[in-house]
Every structure is written in structure tokens, then in C-alpha cells.
Amino acid sequence: MKGYYEPRSSSSCAACKFLKRRCIPNCIFAPYFRSDECKKFAKVHKVFGASNVSKILVEVPEEQREDTVNSLAYEAEARLRDPVYGCIGAIALLQRKMVELQHDLAIAKDRLARYATAAATATTTPSNSTSHDAFFNGHDFHGR
Amino acid sequence: MKGYYEPRSSSSCAACKFLKRRCIPNCIFAPYFRSDECKKFAKVHKVFGASNVSKILVEVPEEQREDTVNSLAYEAEARLRDPVYGCIGAIALLQRKMVELQHDLAIAKDRLARYATAAATATTTPSNSTSHDAFFNGHDFHGR
């Protein structure tokens, strides 16, 4: 019956459980793949392989290993969701959005510069207020 | 003497050369790791492992395999350059830049809205041109 059997070892980390091996006291994975984080390890293992993850962890200082595991988990998740582009898809999307924002900001700055010029002119020739309207109707942000 | 010996097989792809195996006609790697692209394969292999790369390639349609290899190569390159954050570092940087741009755009839009209000008022009461100056000195983009 389901639930009658103890898991392999309740103190084993998720990596050692997954790899069906004894979890030693200095296990490189144990601090970052808790016993209940089997899915997290499975994803990272499927994309990078346990051996490569272990090599990367050994290479970085201990205080940066948690960040390393989190970034690997994020990348693995993205690659499993989108096998073609992985997290490069997110980078491409952000770059597109940035180009749009830069474009909108350039338009806004241009409009502001024209307003400033019009305002400066208005202080010397108070009657030319129609130039504001002409400028104001000249540009539009793209639908936002 | 260097250059006297032929490479293992001049028709082998970079993957098969690297893995020291015979390159078969339907080799999954051959179309994407040309004979002279050993470094590209070495990087992808170091981060993902040849077996995982092969599994991913089998999983995606043939017409998307080139994009897949390119995105894997980009990710591998980023991870080797920055073992802690890999290409997640690029994502974080783009997100910070986006937040800055959104902030600047919000300020610009706010300034434009105030200019528009001031301009509308100016058309009805031509003498209040000083309100433009007061607004214009009130905000600043952050140093750009």
C-alpha cells in the first residue's frame, strides 16, 4: 500500500535520493537540494547532468553556491519549458521590450524638447499659444 | 612536426572529433558542429554534456535544431564566463535596465501631461506663461 514504506533515507538530500546513493555528511548537493526538493534536482539533472552541476559547484565559492543552484534551476526550468530557446527566449523578449521602451522614451524626450522650446518662446511672445497645439497633435506613443 | 599529421578524420564533425568516435552519416551533431567548430562543441559539452544535448536535439523538430544549438552555445558560453549566474546575469541586467527605462518614461509622460495641461490653459489665459517655467524646473531625468 502506498505510504507504507519509508523513503530510501529521510536524511538523504534530494540529489542522493534521485541518484539512489548514500548521502554523505559533506555531500556537495545536500545544502541546496533539500530532501523534499526532488523535482528541483530532477530538472537540473535532466538539463545539465549531476556530474556537471557538481563540477560547477566545486568551482564556485561556498557563499555563492546557493545563487549558482538557483540560476541553474531557473535555466533548467526554462529549457524544459522551451527546448529550442530556453532562457535565451526570455533574453530576446526583454531586448525587444527594451527597444520599444527606448523608442517611446526618445519620442517623449523629443516632445518635451519641443514643449520646452515652445514654452520659452511663449515667455517672450505671449500670443503664439497655437504652436503648442500644433506640436501636441504631431506625435503619438504607440498605443500605450 | 606540427601540421604533418592529418586530423583524426577530416570529414568528422567537431562533436565526433571531440568524443573520439567515428562520425556516422546520420550523426545528430554533424549539421550543427562543423569540423572546425571544436571549441563550440567543447563548451556545450562541458556545461550540458554531449548526451543531454543529443537528447534535446532529438526532441525538437529538425528545422529548429540550429536555433537550439545556438541557444545552447550561448548559454554554455555565459555559464563558463560566469559560473554563478550564467545567462541569468544577463536577464537580471536587462530587467534592471527595463525598470530604469519604465521609470524615465513615466516621468516623461507625467511631464508631458503637465505641459499639455499648461498649454491648454495658455490657450484660454495667454498671460500665465510662467507656469511652464515652474513645471519645467520641477523634474529631472536621472542624469541621461
PDB file of C-alpha atoms in Angstrom:
ATOM      1  CA  MET A   1       0.000   0.000   0.000  1.00  0.00           C
ATOM      2  CA  LYS A   2       1.180   3.485  -0.865  1.00  0.00           C
ATOM      3  CA  GLY A   3       2.726   5.316   2.074  1.00  0.00           C
ATOM      4  CA  TYR A   4       3.613   2.118   3.985  1.00  0.00           C
ATOM      5  CA  TYR A   5       7.295   2.279   3.092  1.00  0.00           C
ATOM      6  CA  GLU A   6       9.769   4.791   4.443  1.00  0.00           C
ATOM      7  CA  PRO A   7      11.632   6.726   1.728  1.00  0.00           C
ATOM      8  CA  ARG A   8      15.146   5.457   0.989  1.00  0.00           C
ATOM      9  CA  SER A   9      16.588   7.648   3.759  1.00  0.00           C
ATOM     10  CA  SER A  10      14.713  10.531   5.377  1.00  0.00           C
ATOM     11  CA  SER A  11      18.015  12.382   5.874  1.00  0.00           C
ATOM     12  CA  SER A  12      19.194  11.975   2.261  1.00  0.00           C
ATOM     13  CA  CYS A  13      19.234  15.099   0.132  1.00  0.00           C
ATOM     14  CA  ALA A  14      17.060  15.201  -2.995  1.00  0.00           C
ATOM     15  CA  ALA A  15      20.101  14.585  -5.250  1.00  0.00           C
ATOM     16  CA  CYS A  16      21.219  11.443  -3.410  1.00  0.00           C
ATOM     17  CA  LYS A  17      17.646  10.178  -3.281  1.00  0.00           C
ATOM     18  CA  PHE A  18      17.329  10.731  -7.025  1.00  0.00           C
ATOM     19  CA  LEU A  19      20.714   9.165  -7.784  1.00  0.00           C
ATOM     20  CA  LYS A  20      19.958   6.308  -5.356  1.00  0.00           C
ATOM     21  CA  ARG A  21      23.162   6.715  -3.400  1.00  0.00           C
ATOM     22  CA  ARG A  22      24.075   7.228   0.267  1.00  0.00           C
ATOM     23  CA  CYS A  23      24.108  10.905   1.255  1.00  0.00           C
ATOM     24  CA  ILE A  24      27.485  11.540   2.931  1.00  0.00           C
ATOM     25  CA  PRO A  25      27.960  14.303   5.548  1.00  0.00           C
ATOM     26  CA  ASN A  26      29.840  16.599   3.141  1.00  0.00           C
ATOM     27  CA  CYS A  27      27.571  15.931   0.170  1.00  0.00           C
ATOM     28  CA  ILE A  28      28.040  18.842  -2.272  1.00  0.00           C
ATOM     29  CA  PHE A  29      24.331  18.828  -3.177  1.00  0.00           C
ATOM     30  CA  ALA A  30      22.769  18.477   0.307  1.00  0.00           C
ATOM     31  CA  PRO A  31      22.670  22.198   1.316  1.00  0.00           C
ATOM     32  CA  TYR A  32      20.949  23.195  -1.940  1.00  0.00           C
ATOM     33  CA  PHE A  33      18.641  20.260  -2.686  1.00  0.00           C
ATOM     34  CA  ARG A  34      16.674  19.547   0.464  1.00  0.00           C
ATOM     35  CA  SER A  35      15.098  16.150   0.984  1.00  0.00           C
ATOM     36  CA  ASP A  36      11.743  17.421  -0.348  1.00  0.00           C
ATOM     37  CA  GLU A  37      13.186  19.136  -3.452  1.00  0.00           C
ATOM     38  CA  CYS A  38      13.353  16.115  -5.732  1.00  0.00           C
ATOM     39  CA  LYS A  39      11.693  17.904  -8.660  1.00  0.00           C
ATOM     40  CA  LYS A  40      14.219  20.746  -8.473  1.00  0.00           C
ATOM     41  CA  PHE A  41      17.106  18.293  -8.671  1.00  0.00           C
ATOM     42  CA  ALA A  42      15.458  16.172 -11.368  1.00  0.00           C
ATOM     43  CA  LYS A  43      15.127  19.232 -13.644  1.00  0.00           C
ATOM     44  CA  VAL A  44      18.702  20.405 -13.101  1.00  0.00           C
ATOM     45  CA  HIS A  45      19.952  16.839 -13.611  1.00  0.00           C
ATOM     46  CA  LYS A  46      17.956  16.376 -16.802  1.00  0.00           C
ATOM     47  CA  VAL A  47      19.389  19.513 -18.438  1.00  0.00           C
ATOM     48  CA  PHE A  48      22.933  19.744 -17.041  1.00  0.00           C
ATOM     49  CA  GLY A  49      23.637  16.314 -15.562  1.00  0.00           C
ATOM     50  CA  ALA A  50      24.561  15.711 -11.907  1.00  0.00           C
ATOM     51  CA  SER A  51      28.258  15.477 -12.707  1.00  0.00           C
ATOM     52  CA  ASN A  52      28.384  18.879 -14.457  1.00  0.00           C
ATOM     53  CA  VAL A  53      26.380  20.541 -11.670  1.00  0.00           C
ATOM     54  CA  SER A  54      28.752  19.079  -9.105  1.00  0.00           C
ATOM     55  CA  LYS A  55      31.789  20.356 -11.073  1.00  0.00           C
ATOM     56  CA  ILE A  56      30.290  23.871 -11.287  1.00  0.00           C
ATOM     57  CA  LEU A  57      29.516  23.881  -7.540  1.00  0.00           C
ATOM     58  CA  VAL A  58      33.052  22.813  -6.627  1.00  0.00           C
ATOM     59  CA  GLU A  59      34.368  25.636  -8.815  1.00  0.00           C
ATOM     60  CA  VAL A  60      32.477  28.485  -7.082  1.00  0.00           C
ATOM     61  CA  PRO A  61      32.978  29.819  -3.529  1.00  0.00           C
ATOM     62  CA  GLU A  62      30.678  28.256  -0.923  1.00  0.00           C
ATOM     63  CA  GLU A  63      28.818  31.520  -0.256  1.00  0.00           C
ATOM     64  CA  GLN A  64      27.816  31.708  -3.939  1.00  0.00           C
ATOM     65  CA  ARG A  65      26.664  28.128  -4.335  1.00  0.00           C
ATOM     66  CA  GLU A  66      23.049  28.831  -3.421  1.00  0.00           C
ATOM     67  CA  ASP A  67      22.836  31.531  -6.131  1.00  0.00           C
ATOM     68  CA  THR A  68      24.533  29.121  -8.541  1.00  0.00           C
ATOM     69  CA  VAL A  69      21.974  26.377  -7.880  1.00  0.00           C
ATOM     70  CA  ASN A  70      19.104  28.849  -8.188  1.00  0.00           C
ATOM     71  CA  SER A  71      20.344  30.136 -11.540  1.00  0.00           C
ATOM     72  CA  LEU A  72      20.903  26.573 -12.797  1.00  0.00           C
ATOM     73  CA  ALA A  73      17.382  25.628 -11.659  1.00  0.00           C
ATOM     74  CA  TYR A  74      15.942  28.675 -13.462  1.00  0.00           C
ATOM     75  CA  GLU A  75      17.825  27.812 -16.669  1.00  0.00           C
ATOM     76  CA  ALA A  76      16.834  24.151 -16.471  1.00  0.00           C
ATOM     77  CA  GLU A  77      13.174  25.063 -15.937  1.00  0.00           C
ATOM     78  CA  ALA A  78      13.288  27.409 -18.945  1.00  0.00           C
ATOM     79  CA  ARG A  79      14.969  24.778 -21.154  1.00  0.00           C
ATOM     80  CA  LEU A  80      12.416  22.111 -20.231  1.00  0.00           C
ATOM     81  CA  ARG A  81       9.576  24.530 -20.953  1.00  0.00           C
ATOM     82  CA  ASP A  82      11.121  25.672 -24.236  1.00  0.00           C
ATOM     83  CA  PRO A  83      13.673  23.134 -25.562  1.00  0.00           C
ATOM     84  CA  VAL A  84      14.577  25.338 -28.546  1.00  0.00           C
ATOM     85  CA  TYR A  85      15.336  28.667 -26.885  1.00  0.00           C
ATOM     86  CA  GLY A  86      15.398  28.021 -23.123  1.00  0.00           C
ATOM     87  CA  CYS A  87      16.075  31.217 -21.188  1.00  0.00           C
ATOM     88  CA  ILE A  88      17.502  32.825 -24.343  1.00  0.00           C
ATOM     89  CA  GLY A  89      13.822  33.285 -25.239  1.00  0.00           C
ATOM     90  CA  ALA A  90      13.411  35.460 -22.128  1.00  0.00           C
ATOM     91  CA  ILE A  91      16.517  37.477 -23.074  1.00  0.00           C
ATOM     92  CA  ALA A  92      15.201  38.058 -26.605  1.00  0.00           C
ATOM     93  CA  LEU A  93      11.805  39.147 -25.225  1.00  0.00           C
ATOM     94  CA  LEU A  94      13.406  41.570 -22.750  1.00  0.00           C
ATOM     95  CA  GLN A  95      15.612  43.003 -25.507  1.00  0.00           C
ATOM     96  CA  ARG A  96      12.564  43.591 -27.721  1.00  0.00           C
ATOM     97  CA  LYS A  97      10.729  45.306 -24.847  1.00  0.00           C
ATOM     98  CA  MET A  98      13.796  47.452 -24.136  1.00  0.00           C
ATOM     99  CA  VAL A  99      13.978  48.603 -27.753  1.00  0.00           C
ATOM    100  CA  GLU A 100      10.281  49.566 -27.565  1.00  0.00           C
ATOM    101  CA  LEU A 101      10.798  51.458 -24.309  1.00  0.00           C
ATOM    102  CA  GLN A 102      13.869  53.261 -25.702  1.00  0.00           C
ATOM    103  CA  HIS A 103      11.830  54.213 -28.768  1.00  0.00           C
ATOM    104  CA  ASP A 104       8.946  55.535 -26.639  1.00  0.00           C
ATOM    105  CA  LEU A 105      11.351  57.425 -24.384  1.00  0.00           C
ATOM    106  CA  ALA A 106      13.066  59.025 -27.390  1.00  0.00           C
ATOM    107  CA  ILE A 107       9.671  60.210 -28.678  1.00  0.00           C
ATOM    108  CA  ALA A 108       8.726  61.535 -25.237  1.00  0.00           C
ATOM    109  CA  LYS A 109      12.048  63.395 -24.895  1.00  0.00           C
ATOM    110  CA  ASP A 110      11.632  64.843 -28.353  1.00  0.00           C
ATOM    111  CA  ARG A 111       8.140  66.062 -27.477  1.00  0.00           C
ATOM    112  CA  LEU A 112       9.394  67.510 -24.203  1.00  0.00           C
ATOM    113  CA  ALA A 113      12.192  69.346 -26.011  1.00  0.00           C
ATOM    114  CA  ARG A 114       9.640  70.858 -28.405  1.00  0.00           C
ATOM    115  CA  TYR A 115       7.378  71.827 -25.486  1.00  0.00           C
ATOM    116  CA  ALA A 116      10.332  73.468 -23.760  1.00  0.00           C
ATOM    117  CA  THR A 117      11.142  75.448 -26.913  1.00  0.00           C
ATOM    118  CA  ALA A 118       7.502  76.440 -27.308  1.00  0.00           C
ATOM    119  CA  ALA A 119       7.319  77.436 -23.629  1.00  0.00           C
ATOM    120  CA  ALA A 120      10.476  79.533 -23.926  1.00  0.00           C
ATOM    121  CA  THR A 121       9.028  81.275 -26.992  1.00  0.00           C
ATOM    122  CA  ALA A 122       5.746  81.828 -25.169  1.00  0.00           C
ATOM    123  CA  THR A 123       7.515  83.767 -22.393  1.00  0.00           C
ATOM    124  CA  THR A 124       8.832  86.250 -24.996  1.00  0.00           C
ATOM    125  CA  THR A 125       5.787  86.320 -27.361  1.00  0.00           C
ATOM    126  CA  PRO A 126       2.702  85.537 -25.256  1.00  0.00           C
ATOM    127  CA  SER A 127       0.337  85.403 -28.264  1.00  0.00           C
ATOM    128  CA  ASN A 128       1.742  82.287 -30.044  1.00  0.00           C
ATOM    129  CA  SER A 129      -0.071  79.692 -27.941  1.00  0.00           C
ATOM    130  CA  THR A 130      -1.353  77.867 -31.042  1.00  0.00           C
ATOM    131  CA  SER A 131       2.161  76.417 -31.645  1.00  0.00           C
ATOM    132  CA  HIS A 132       1.594  74.197 -28.555  1.00  0.00           C
ATOM    133  CA  ASP A 133      -1.450  72.633 -30.172  1.00  0.00           C
ATOM    134  CA  ALA A 134       0.336  72.033 -33.473  1.00  0.00           C
ATOM    135  CA  PHE A 135       3.129  70.184 -31.684  1.00  0.00           C
ATOM    136  CA  PHE A 136       0.801  68.294 -29.356  1.00  0.00           C
ATOM    137  CA  ASN A 137      -1.049  66.716 -32.266  1.00  0.00           C
ATOM    138  CA  GLY A 138       2.109  65.836 -34.161  1.00  0.00           C
ATOM    139  CA  HIS A 139       3.261  62.714 -32.288  1.00  0.00           C
ATOM    140  CA  ASP A 140       1.798  59.659 -30.642  1.00  0.00           C
ATOM    141  CA  PHE A 141       3.173  56.903 -28.372  1.00  0.00           C
ATOM    142  CA  HIS A 142       2.407  53.515 -29.899  1.00  0.00           C
ATOM    143  CA  GLY A 143      -0.967  52.790 -28.360  1.00  0.00           C
ATOM    144  CA  ARG A 144       0.131  52.696 -24.708  1.00  0.00           C
TER     145      ARG A 144
ATOM    146  CA  MET B   1      56.477  18.288 -36.768  1.00  0.00           C
ATOM    147  CA  LYS B   2      53.275  20.222 -36.226  1.00  0.00           C
ATOM    148  CA  GLY B   3      50.931  20.098 -39.215  1.00  0.00           C
ATOM    149  CA  TYR B   4      52.442  16.857 -40.593  1.00  0.00           C
ATOM    150  CA  TYR B   5      49.602  14.653 -39.360  1.00  0.00           C
ATOM    151  CA  GLU B   6      46.084  14.643 -40.727  1.00  0.00           C
ATOM    152  CA  PRO B   7      43.338  15.220 -38.104  1.00  0.00           C
ATOM    153  CA  ARG B   8      41.523  12.059 -36.920  1.00  0.00           C
ATOM    154  CA  SER B   9      39.125  12.302 -39.852  1.00  0.00           C
ATOM    155  CA  SER B  10      38.751  15.386 -41.976  1.00  0.00           C
ATOM    156  CA  SER B  11      35.048  14.567 -42.515  1.00  0.00           C
ATOM    157  CA  SER B  12      34.261  14.050 -38.805  1.00  0.00           C
ATOM    158  CA  CYS B  13      32.098  16.690 -37.153  1.00  0.00           C
ATOM    159  CA  ALA B  14      33.517  18.640 -34.205  1.00  0.00           C
ATOM    160  CA  ALA B  15      31.495  16.548 -31.727  1.00  0.00           C
ATOM    161  CA  CYS B  16      32.767  13.215 -33.015  1.00  0.00           C
ATOM    162  CA  LYS B  17      36.316  14.554 -33.164  1.00  0.00           C
ATOM    163  CA  PHE B  18      35.995  15.731 -29.565  1.00  0.00           C
ATOM    164  CA  LEU B  19      34.398  12.485 -28.388  1.00  0.00           C
ATOM    165  CA  LYS B  20      36.951  10.480 -30.429  1.00  0.00           C
ATOM    166  CA  ARG B  21      34.360   8.406 -32.255  1.00  0.00           C
ATOM    167  CA  ARG B  22      33.522   7.658 -35.862  1.00  0.00           C
ATOM    168  CA  CYS B  23      31.175  10.224 -37.398  1.00  0.00           C
ATOM    169  CA  ILE B  24      28.292   8.299 -38.953  1.00  0.00           C
ATOM    170  CA  PRO B  25      26.274   9.645 -41.929  1.00  0.00           C
ATOM    171  CA  ASN B  26      23.239  10.486 -39.781  1.00  0.00           C
ATOM    172  CA  CYS B  27      25.226  11.904 -36.844  1.00  0.00           C
ATOM    173  CA  ILE B  28      22.859  14.147 -34.850  1.00  0.00           C
ATOM    174  CA  PHE B  29      25.627  16.667 -34.168  1.00  0.00           C
ATOM    175  CA  ALA B  30      27.229  16.910 -37.629  1.00  0.00           C
ATOM    176  CA  PRO B  31      24.949  19.597 -39.192  1.00  0.00           C
ATOM    177  CA  TYR B  32      25.419  21.941 -36.206  1.00  0.00           C
ATOM    178  CA  PHE B  33      29.037  21.364 -35.175  1.00  0.00           C
ATOM    179  CA  ARG B  34      31.160  21.616 -38.291  1.00  0.00           C
ATOM    180  CA  SER B  35      34.586  20.026 -38.401  1.00  0.00           C
ATOM    181  CA  ASP B  36      36.248  23.347 -37.459  1.00  0.00           C
ATOM    182  CA  GLU B  37      33.867  24.152 -34.557  1.00  0.00           C
ATOM    183  CA  CYS B  38      35.585  22.135 -31.858  1.00  0.00           C
ATOM    184  CA  LYS B  39      35.514  24.982 -29.309  1.00  0.00           C
ATOM    185  CA  LYS B  40      31.769  25.443 -29.782  1.00  0.00           C
ATOM    186  CA  PHE B  41      31.171  21.766 -29.065  1.00  0.00           C
ATOM    187  CA  ALA B  42      33.645  21.671 -26.173  1.00  0.00           C
ATOM    188  CA  LYS B  43      31.784  24.499 -24.401  1.00  0.00           C
ATOM    189  CA  VAL B  44      28.341  22.976 -24.905  1.00  0.00           C
ATOM    190  CA  HIS B  45      29.671  19.581 -23.809  1.00  0.00           C
ATOM    191  CA  LYS B  46      31.305  20.998 -20.694  1.00  0.00           C
ATOM    192  CA  VAL B  47      28.107  22.652 -19.478  1.00  0.00           C
ATOM    193  CA  PHE B  48      25.337  20.325 -20.695  1.00  0.00           C
ATOM    194  CA  GLY B  49      27.095  17.095 -21.599  1.00  0.00           C
ATOM    195  CA  ALA B  50      27.001  15.509 -25.066  1.00  0.00           C
ATOM    196  CA  SER B  51      24.295  13.047 -24.034  1.00  0.00           C
ATOM    197  CA  ASN B  52      21.899  15.765 -22.816  1.00  0.00           C
ATOM    198  CA  VAL B  53      22.499  17.889 -25.913  1.00  0.00           C
ATOM    199  CA  SER B  54      21.788  14.888 -28.106  1.00  0.00           C
ATOM    200  CA  LYS B  55      18.547  14.163 -26.186  1.00  0.00           C
ATOM    201  CA  ILE B  56      17.393  17.780 -26.577  1.00  0.00           C
ATOM    202  CA  LEU B  57      18.181  17.742 -30.329  1.00  0.00           C
ATOM    203  CA  VAL B  58      16.245  14.521 -30.865  1.00  0.00           C
ATOM    204  CA  GLU B  59      13.287  16.097 -29.063  1.00  0.00           C
ATOM    205  CA  VAL B  60      12.968  19.193 -31.290  1.00  0.00           C
ATOM    206  CA  PRO B  61      11.922  19.323 -34.973  1.00  0.00           C
ATOM    207  CA  GLU B  62      14.834  19.268 -37.425  1.00  0.00           C
ATOM    208  CA  GLU B  63      14.170  22.803 -38.674  1.00  0.00           C
ATOM    209  CA  GLN B  64      14.581  24.145 -35.127  1.00  0.00           C
ATOM    210  CA  ARG B  65      17.783  22.281 -34.277  1.00  0.00           C
ATOM    211  CA  GLU B  66      20.112  25.027 -35.479  1.00  0.00           C
ATOM    212  CA  ASP B  67      18.373  27.573 -33.217  1.00  0.00           C
ATOM    213  CA  THR B  68      18.520  25.030 -30.391  1.00  0.00           C
ATOM    214  CA  VAL B  69      22.273  24.531 -30.779  1.00  0.00           C
ATOM    215  CA  ASN B  70      22.826  28.286 -30.999  1.00  0.00           C
ATOM    216  CA  SER B  71      20.870  28.952 -27.807  1.00  0.00           C
ATOM    217  CA  LEU B  72      22.681  26.109 -26.004  1.00  0.00           C
ATOM    218  CA  ALA B  73      26.028  27.522 -27.183  1.00  0.00           C
ATOM    219  CA  TYR B  74      25.059  30.994 -25.928  1.00  0.00           C
ATOM    220  CA  GLU B  75      24.011  29.599 -22.534  1.00  0.00           C
ATOM    221  CA  ALA B  76      27.156  27.487 -22.253  1.00  0.00           C
ATOM    222  CA  GLU B  77      29.374  30.454 -23.105  1.00  0.00           C
ATOM    223  CA  ALA B  78      27.604  32.586 -20.477  1.00  0.00           C
ATOM    224  CA  ARG B  79      27.922  29.863 -17.818  1.00  0.00           C
ATOM    225  CA  LEU B  80      31.632  29.385 -18.485  1.00  0.00           C
ATOM    226  CA  ARG B  81      32.183  33.138 -18.270  1.00  0.00           C
ATOM    227  CA  ASP B  82      30.080  33.474 -15.101  1.00  0.00           C
ATOM    228  CA  PRO B  83      29.712  30.110 -13.299  1.00  0.00           C
ATOM    229  CA  VAL B  84      27.426  31.617 -10.620  1.00  0.00           C
ATOM    230  CA  TYR B  85      24.785  33.381 -12.712  1.00  0.00           C
ATOM    231  CA  GLY B  86      25.378  32.291 -16.317  1.00  0.00           C
ATOM    232  CA  CYS B  87      22.901  33.940 -18.664  1.00  0.00           C
ATOM    233  CA  ILE B  88      20.590  34.690 -15.706  1.00  0.00           C
ATOM    234  CA  GLY B  89      23.038  37.549 -15.082  1.00  0.00           C
ATOM    235  CA  ALA B  90      22.105  38.987 -18.488  1.00  0.00           C
ATOM    236  CA  ILE B  91      18.398  38.608 -17.680  1.00  0.00           C
ATOM    237  CA  ALA B  92      18.825  40.415 -14.337  1.00  0.00           C
ATOM    238  CA  LEU B  93      20.757  43.250 -16.044  1.00  0.00           C
ATOM    239  CA  LEU B  94      18.107  43.655 -18.743  1.00  0.00           C
ATOM    240  CA  GLN B  95      15.365  43.676 -16.099  1.00  0.00           C
ATOM    241  CA  ARG B  96      17.159  46.424 -14.139  1.00  0.00           C
ATOM    242  CA  LYS B  97      17.596  48.489 -17.333  1.00  0.00           C
ATOM    243  CA  MET B  98      13.916  47.976 -18.165  1.00  0.00           C
ATOM    244  CA  VAL B  99      12.844  49.211 -14.727  1.00  0.00           C
ATOM    245  CA  GLU B 100      15.010  52.324 -15.225  1.00  0.00           C
ATOM    246  CA  LEU B 101      13.547  52.939 -18.677  1.00  0.00           C
ATOM    247  CA  GLN B 102       9.989  52.460 -17.384  1.00  0.00           C
ATOM    248  CA  HIS B 103      10.750  54.923 -14.592  1.00  0.00           C
ATOM    249  CA  ASP B 104      12.171  57.518 -17.029  1.00  0.00           C
ATOM    250  CA  LEU B 105       9.233  57.036 -19.377  1.00  0.00           C
ATOM    251  CA  ALA B 106       6.745  57.513 -16.524  1.00  0.00           C
ATOM    252  CA  ILE B 107       8.477  60.780 -15.575  1.00  0.00           C
ATOM    253  CA  ALA B 108       8.492  61.927 -19.213  1.00  0.00           C
ATOM    254  CA  LYS B 109       4.798  61.086 -19.629  1.00  0.00           C
ATOM    255  CA  ASP B 110       3.973  62.901 -16.397  1.00  0.00           C
ATOM    256  CA  ARG B 111       5.889  65.965 -17.608  1.00  0.00           C
ATOM    257  CA  LEU B 112       4.147  65.813 -20.982  1.00  0.00           C
ATOM    258  CA  ALA B 113       0.751  65.603 -19.287  1.00  0.00           C
ATOM    259  CA  ARG B 114       1.580  68.688 -17.256  1.00  0.00           C
ATOM    260  CA  TYR B 115       2.817  70.522 -20.344  1.00  0.00           C
ATOM    261  CA  ALA B 116      -0.381  69.597 -22.147  1.00  0.00           C
ATOM    262  CA  THR B 117      -2.451  70.957 -19.265  1.00  0.00           C
ATOM    263  CA  ALA B 118      -0.357  74.125 -19.161  1.00  0.00           C
ATOM    264  CA  ALA B 119      -0.665  74.518 -22.946  1.00  0.00           C
ATOM    265  CA  ALA B 120      -4.436  74.067 -22.773  1.00  0.00           C
ATOM    266  CA  THR B 121      -4.635  76.703 -20.035  1.00  0.00           C
ATOM    267  CA  ALA B 122      -2.395  79.026 -22.062  1.00  0.00           C
ATOM    268  CA  THR B 123      -4.842  78.994 -24.976  1.00  0.00           C
ATOM    269  CA  THR B 124      -7.601  80.307 -22.678  1.00  0.00           C
ATOM    270  CA  THR B 125      -5.488  82.643 -20.478  1.00  0.00           C
ATOM    271  CA  PRO B 126      -2.499  83.797 -22.590  1.00  0.00           C
ATOM    272  CA  SER B 127      -0.764  85.646 -19.710  1.00  0.00           C
ATOM    273  CA  ASN B 128       0.133  82.650 -17.483  1.00  0.00           C
ATOM    274  CA  SER B 129       3.276  81.556 -19.320  1.00  0.00           C
ATOM    275  CA  THR B 130       5.321  81.461 -16.084  1.00  0.00           C
ATOM    276  CA  SER B 131       3.582  78.186 -15.068  1.00  0.00           C
ATOM    277  CA  HIS B 132       5.565  76.443 -17.856  1.00  0.00           C
ATOM    278  CA  ASP B 133       8.842  77.530 -16.280  1.00  0.00           C
ATOM    279  CA  ALA B 134       7.794  76.424 -12.807  1.00  0.00           C
ATOM    280  CA  PHE B 135       6.921  72.944 -14.091  1.00  0.00           C
ATOM    281  CA  PHE B 136       9.954  72.683 -16.326  1.00  0.00           C
ATOM    282  CA  ASN B 137      12.335  73.138 -13.392  1.00  0.00           C
ATOM    283  CA  GLY B 138      10.469  70.726 -11.157  1.00  0.00           C
ATOM    284  CA  HIS B 139      11.589  67.336 -12.598  1.00  0.00           C
ATOM    285  CA  ASP B 140      14.731  65.761 -13.922  1.00  0.00           C
ATOM    286  CA  PHE B 141      15.548  62.503 -15.755  1.00  0.00           C
ATOM    287  CA  HIS B 142      18.261  60.673 -13.889  1.00  0.00           C
ATOM    288  CA  GLY B 143      21.338  62.103 -15.494  1.00  0.00           C
ATOM    289  CA  ARG B 144      20.691  60.863 -19.028  1.00  0.00           C
TER     290      ARG B 144
END
